PDB file of C-alpha atoms in Angstrom:
ATOM      1  CA  MET A 165      24.627   4.728 -50.261  1.00 45.00           C
ATOM      2  CA  ARG A 166      21.065   5.947 -50.686  1.00 39.00           C
ATOM      3  CA  HIS A 167      19.770   2.852 -48.804  1.00 36.00           C
ATOM      4  CA  ILE A 168      22.051   3.599 -45.817  1.00 39.00           C
ATOM      5  CA  LEU A 169      20.854   7.246 -45.659  1.00 34.00           C
ATOM      6  CA  LEU A 170      17.189   6.196 -45.796  1.00 33.00           C
ATOM      7  CA  THR A 171      17.720   3.605 -43.046  1.00 32.00           C
ATOM      8  CA  SER A 172      19.571   6.109 -40.837  1.00 36.00           C
ATOM      9  CA  GLY A 173      16.883   8.733 -41.433  1.00 39.00           C
ATOM     10  CA  ALA A 174      14.139   6.244 -40.563  1.00 36.00           C
ATOM     11  CA  ILE A 175      15.899   5.275 -37.321  1.00 36.00           C
ATOM     12  CA  ILE A 176      16.295   8.936 -36.294  1.00 37.00           C
ATOM     13  CA  LEU A 177      12.654   9.659 -37.155  1.00 32.00           C
ATOM     14  CA  LEU A 178      11.386   6.619 -35.180  1.00 32.00           C
ATOM     15  CA  THR A 179      13.519   7.583 -32.176  1.00 33.00           C
ATOM     16  CA  ALA A 180      12.082  11.126 -32.223  1.00 32.00           C
ATOM     17  CA  ILE A 181       8.511   9.800 -32.480  1.00 30.00           C
ATOM     18  CA  CYS A 182       9.067   7.404 -29.555  1.00 32.00           C
ATOM     19  CA  VAL A 183      10.461  10.191 -27.371  1.00 30.00           C
ATOM     20  CA  ILE A 184       7.508  12.462 -28.173  1.00 31.00           C
ATOM     21  CA  ILE A 185       4.624   9.968 -28.179  1.00 32.00           C
ATOM     22  CA  LEU A 186       5.434   7.226 -25.673  1.00 33.00           C
ATOM     23  CA  PRO A 187       4.320   8.116 -22.154  1.00 36.00           C
ATOM     24  CA  ARG A 188       6.885   8.920 -19.516  1.00 36.00           C
ATOM     25  CA  ASP A 189       7.068   6.963 -16.312  1.00 38.00           C
ATOM     26  CA  LYS A 190       4.924   9.286 -14.190  1.00 36.00           C
ATOM     27  CA  THR A 191       5.581   7.502 -10.891  1.00 33.00           C
ATOM     28  CA  ASP A 192       8.053  10.079  -9.605  1.00 35.00           C
ATOM     29  CA  VAL A 193       5.888  13.008 -10.706  1.00 31.00           C
ATOM     30  CA  ASP A 194       2.705  11.532  -9.206  1.00 38.00           C
ATOM     31  CA  ARG A 195       4.465  10.302  -6.097  1.00 38.00           C
ATOM     32  CA  SER A 196       5.428  13.803  -4.965  1.00 43.00           C
ATOM     33  CA  SER A 197       1.807  14.980  -5.165  1.00 60.00           C
ATOM     34  CA  PHE A 198       0.236  11.911  -3.510  1.00 79.00           C
ATOM     35  CA  SER A 199      -0.909  12.635   0.024  1.00 86.00           C
ATOM     36  CA  LEU A 200      -3.082  10.525   2.278  1.00 86.00           C
ATOM     37  CA  ALA A 201      -4.155  10.827   5.905  1.00 89.00           C
ATOM     38  CA  CYS A 202      -7.145   8.628   6.635  1.00 86.00           C
ATOM     39  CA  LYS A 203      -8.547   6.516   9.422  1.00 89.00           C
ATOM     40  CA  GLY A 204     -11.207   3.828   9.530  1.00 87.00           C
ATOM     41  CA  ASP A 205     -12.931   1.582  12.043  1.00 91.00           C
ATOM     42  CA  VAL A 206     -12.299  -2.051  11.228  1.00 90.00           C
ATOM     43  CA  HIS A 207     -13.471  -5.519  12.120  1.00 92.00           C
ATOM     44  CA  PHE A 208     -11.322  -8.146  10.423  1.00 86.00           C
ATOM     45  CA  TYR A 209     -11.988 -11.857  10.595  1.00 88.00           C
ATOM     46  CA  ILE A 210      -9.074 -13.762   9.105  1.00 84.00           C
ATOM     47  CA  GLN A 211      -9.203 -17.510   8.630  1.00 82.00           C
ATOM     48  CA  GLN A 212      -6.086 -19.413   7.683  1.00 77.00           C
ATOM     49  CA  PRO A 213      -5.517 -23.134   7.337  1.00 79.00           C
ATOM     50  CA  ASP A 214      -3.754 -23.273  10.706  1.00 80.00           C
ATOM     51  CA  ALA A 215      -5.395 -20.441  12.709  1.00 80.00           C
ATOM     52  CA  THR A 216      -8.048 -17.738  12.908  1.00 88.00           C
ATOM     53  CA  ALA A 217      -7.801 -14.149  14.089  1.00 91.00           C
ATOM     54  CA  THR A 218     -10.037 -11.119  14.517  1.00 93.00           C
ATOM     55  CA  MET A 219      -9.127  -7.478  14.878  1.00 94.00           C
ATOM     56  CA  ASP A 220     -11.494  -4.817  16.205  1.00 95.00           C
ATOM     57  CA  GLY A 221     -10.339  -1.219  16.285  1.00 95.00           C
ATOM     58  CA  ASN A 222      -8.878   1.396  14.004  1.00 94.00           C
ATOM     59  CA  LEU A 223      -6.529   1.366  11.078  1.00 91.00           C
ATOM     60  CA  SER A 224      -4.908   4.511   9.714  1.00 92.00           C
ATOM     61  CA  LEU A 225      -2.819   5.332   6.647  1.00 90.00           C
ATOM     62  CA  THR A 226      -0.693   8.494   6.604  1.00 93.00           C
ATOM     63  CA  THR A 227       1.890   9.442   3.990  1.00 91.00           C
ATOM     64  CA  LEU A 228       5.139  10.871   5.320  1.00 93.00           C
ATOM     65  CA  GLY A 229       6.672  12.586   2.328  1.00 87.00           C
ATOM     66  CA  ASN A 230       6.975  10.902  -1.036  1.00 87.00           C
ATOM     67  CA  LYS A 231       8.464   7.551   0.029  1.00 91.00           C
ATOM     68  CA  ARG A 232       7.181   6.598   3.493  1.00 95.00           C
ATOM     69  CA  LEU A 233       3.773   5.745   4.855  1.00 94.00           C
ATOM     70  CA  ALA A 234       2.714   5.070   8.443  1.00 95.00           C
ATOM     71  CA  LEU A 235       0.196   2.265   8.874  1.00 93.00           C
ATOM     72  CA  GLY A 236      -1.340   2.463  12.347  1.00 95.00           C
ATOM     73  CA  PHE A 237      -3.126  -0.355  14.171  1.00 95.00           C
ATOM     74  CA  SER A 238      -5.036   0.187  17.414  1.00 96.00           C
ATOM     75  CA  GLY A 239      -7.647  -1.940  19.143  1.00 96.00           C
ATOM     76  CA  LYS A 240      -7.940  -5.604  20.058  1.00 97.00           C
ATOM     77  CA  LEU A 241      -6.450  -8.637  18.349  1.00 96.00           C
ATOM     78  CA  HIS A 242      -7.935 -12.053  19.159  1.00 96.00           C
ATOM     79  CA  THR A 243      -6.010 -15.129  18.018  1.00 94.00           C
ATOM     80  CA  ASP A 244      -5.675 -18.784  18.949  1.00 92.00           C
ATOM     81  CA  LYS A 245      -2.678 -17.682  21.058  1.00 93.00           C
ATOM     82  CA  GLY A 246      -4.736 -15.208  23.125  1.00 95.00           C
ATOM     83  CA  SER A 247      -6.257 -11.704  23.120  1.00 97.00           C
ATOM     84  CA  PHE A 248      -3.975  -8.694  22.804  1.00 97.00           C
ATOM     85  CA  THR A 249      -4.131  -4.911  22.809  1.00 97.00           C
ATOM     86  CA  LEU A 250      -2.771  -3.297  19.629  1.00 97.00           C
ATOM     87  CA  SER A 251      -1.122   0.098  19.550  1.00 97.00           C
ATOM     88  CA  ARG A 252       1.555   0.048  16.880  1.00 97.00           C
ATOM     89  CA  THR A 253       2.700   1.806  13.759  1.00 96.00           C
ATOM     90  CA  LEU A 254       4.319   0.112  10.817  1.00 95.00           C
ATOM     91  CA  MET A 255       6.601   2.206   8.673  1.00 96.00           C
ATOM     92  CA  MET A 256       6.165   1.245   5.040  1.00 94.00           C
ATOM     93  CA  ASP A 257       7.988   2.289   1.901  1.00 96.00           C
ATOM     94  CA  TYR A 258       5.398   2.993  -0.758  1.00 94.00           C
ATOM     95  CA  ILE A 259       4.930   3.602  -4.433  1.00 93.00           C
ATOM     96  CA  TYR A 260       1.619   5.037  -5.613  1.00 91.00           C
ATOM     97  CA  HIS A 261       0.565   3.921  -9.088  1.00 92.00           C
ATOM     98  CA  ALA A 262      -1.833   6.684 -10.154  1.00 90.00           C
ATOM     99  CA  GLU A 263      -2.814   5.011 -13.423  1.00 92.00           C
ATOM    100  CA  ASN A 264      -4.780   2.351 -11.523  1.00 90.00           C
ATOM    101  CA  ASN A 265      -4.990   3.767  -7.966  1.00 89.00           C
ATOM    102  CA  ILE A 266      -2.753   1.086  -6.493  1.00 91.00           C
ATOM    103  CA  LEU A 267      -0.621   1.585  -3.410  1.00 91.00           C
ATOM    104  CA  GLU A 268       2.369  -0.761  -3.273  1.00 93.00           C
ATOM    105  CA  LEU A 269       3.608  -1.146   0.320  1.00 93.00           C
ATOM    106  CA  ASN A 270       6.852  -2.704   1.528  1.00 95.00           C
ATOM    107  CA  TYR A 271       7.450  -3.187   5.272  1.00 93.00           C
ATOM    108  CA  ALA A 272      10.398  -1.168   6.624  1.00 94.00           C
ATOM    109  CA  ALA A 273      10.051  -1.019  10.441  1.00 93.00           C
ATOM    110  CA  SER A 274       7.625  -1.399  13.339  1.00 93.00           C
ATOM    111  CA  HIS A 275       7.066   0.588  16.505  1.00 95.00           C
ATOM    112  CA  ALA A 276       4.796  -0.754  19.255  1.00 95.00           C
ATOM    113  CA  THR A 277       3.893   1.475  22.208  1.00 96.00           C
ATOM    114  CA  ASN A 278       4.128   0.193  25.768  1.00 96.00           C
ATOM    115  CA  VAL A 279       0.330  -0.382  25.699  1.00 97.00           C
ATOM    116  CA  ASP A 280       0.664  -2.928  22.874  1.00 97.00           C
ATOM    117  CA  THR A 281       0.684  -6.496  24.222  1.00 97.00           C
ATOM    118  CA  ALA A 282       0.791  -8.500  20.969  1.00 96.00           C
ATOM    119  CA  PRO A 283       4.054 -10.351  20.353  1.00 95.00           C
ATOM    120  CA  GLU A 284       5.628  -9.467  16.987  1.00 92.00           C
ATOM    121  CA  ASP A 285       5.304 -12.981  15.571  1.00 91.00           C
ATOM    122  CA  VAL A 286       1.624 -13.247  16.566  1.00 92.00           C
ATOM    123  CA  PHE A 287       0.814  -9.824  15.058  1.00 92.00           C
ATOM    124  CA  PHE A 288       2.600 -10.540  11.785  1.00 89.00           C
ATOM    125  CA  HIS A 289       1.187 -14.047  11.439  1.00 87.00           C
ATOM    126  CA  ALA A 290      -2.366 -12.824  12.128  1.00 87.00           C
ATOM    127  CA  LEU A 291      -2.472  -9.620  10.071  1.00 84.00           C
ATOM    128  CA  LEU A 292       0.364  -9.209   7.574  1.00 81.00           C
ATOM    129  CA  LYS A 293       1.555 -12.541   6.157  1.00 76.00           C
ATOM    130  CA  GLY A 294       4.419 -10.879   4.285  1.00 82.00           C
ATOM    131  CA  ARG A 295       6.602  -7.815   3.852  1.00 89.00           C
ATOM    132  CA  LEU A 296       5.037  -6.628   0.583  1.00 91.00           C
ATOM    133  CA  PHE A 297       1.378  -6.059  -0.194  1.00 86.00           C
ATOM    134  CA  ILE A 298      -0.848  -4.143  -2.567  1.00 90.00           C
ATOM    135  CA  LEU A 299      -3.829  -1.940  -1.689  1.00 89.00           C
ATOM    136  CA  LYS A 300      -6.406  -0.594  -4.157  1.00 91.00           C
ATOM    137  CA  LEU A 301      -7.833   2.863  -3.402  1.00 89.00           C
ATOM    138  CA  SER A 302     -11.327   3.646  -4.717  1.00 89.00           C
ATOM    139  CA  ARG A 303     -13.140   6.920  -4.017  1.00 86.00           C
ATOM    140  CA  LEU A 304     -16.611   6.357  -2.530  1.00 87.00           C
ATOM    141  CA  SER A 305     -17.418  10.034  -1.966  1.00 83.00           C
ATOM    142  CA  GLY A 306     -15.650  13.364  -1.483  1.00 81.00           C
ATOM    143  CA  ASN A 307     -13.270  12.321   1.292  1.00 82.00           C
ATOM    144  CA  THR A 308     -14.025   8.611   1.756  1.00 87.00           C
ATOM    145  CA  LEU A 309     -11.874   5.908   0.185  1.00 86.00           C
ATOM    146  CA  LEU A 310     -12.556   2.206  -0.052  1.00 89.00           C
ATOM    147  CA  ILE A 311      -9.342   0.337   0.737  1.00 88.00           C
ATOM    148  CA  SER A 312      -9.178  -3.137  -0.826  1.00 86.00           C
ATOM    149  CA  ASP A 313      -6.639  -5.884  -1.164  1.00 83.00           C
ATOM    150  CA  ALA A 314      -6.261  -7.826  -4.398  1.00 73.00           C
ATOM    151  CA  THR A 315      -9.675  -9.501  -4.144  1.00 71.00           C
ATOM    152  CA  THR A 316     -11.680  -8.072  -1.237  1.00 75.00           C
ATOM    153  CA  PRO A 317     -12.840  -4.677   0.035  1.00 79.00           C
ATOM    154  CA  LEU A 318     -11.259  -4.239   3.470  1.00 83.00           C
ATOM    155  CA  TYR A 319     -12.622  -1.008   4.963  1.00 82.00           C
ATOM    156  CA  ALA A 320     -13.709   2.566   4.269  1.00 86.00           C
ATOM    157  CA  CYS A 321     -11.168   5.212   5.186  1.00 82.00           C
ATOM    158  CA  VAL A 322     -12.079   8.861   5.775  1.00 83.00           C
ATOM    159  CA  ASN A 323      -9.380  11.140   4.369  1.00 75.00           C
ATOM    160  CA  GLN A 324      -8.638  13.965   6.816  1.00 70.00           C
TER     161      GLN A 324
END
């Protein structure tokens, strides 16, 4: 009987310690306070096994509440299929991971203005490659962020 009481007491004590000590998932708390509105001039040169592309123009990131982010592309896109004007916004679902300054983006929708001449398949093949991607945010100075993908710095973004 004494062994059962000691085991039960130990389980209750361990459960209490885990609740007090183990960190909570702070994603929802941090997500509500994460806000970003930045824009940067870009020149991308992208080489793939089957094609190359360049983009000259602007890229912007703007949070829209605690779940959506607008990713804006404007400028010129040059591919093997031709040269195109870009003026489009991608709506992305996002999760901000504050512990390592990672922004997880998942494509939700796209809106191209009537100025945009890039076909959807050409744009996506040249610049996105998939529906989900990860960006690393590193502060360079007071309001300037370095936006990187998994291996390469992409551009500096001035937070407004």
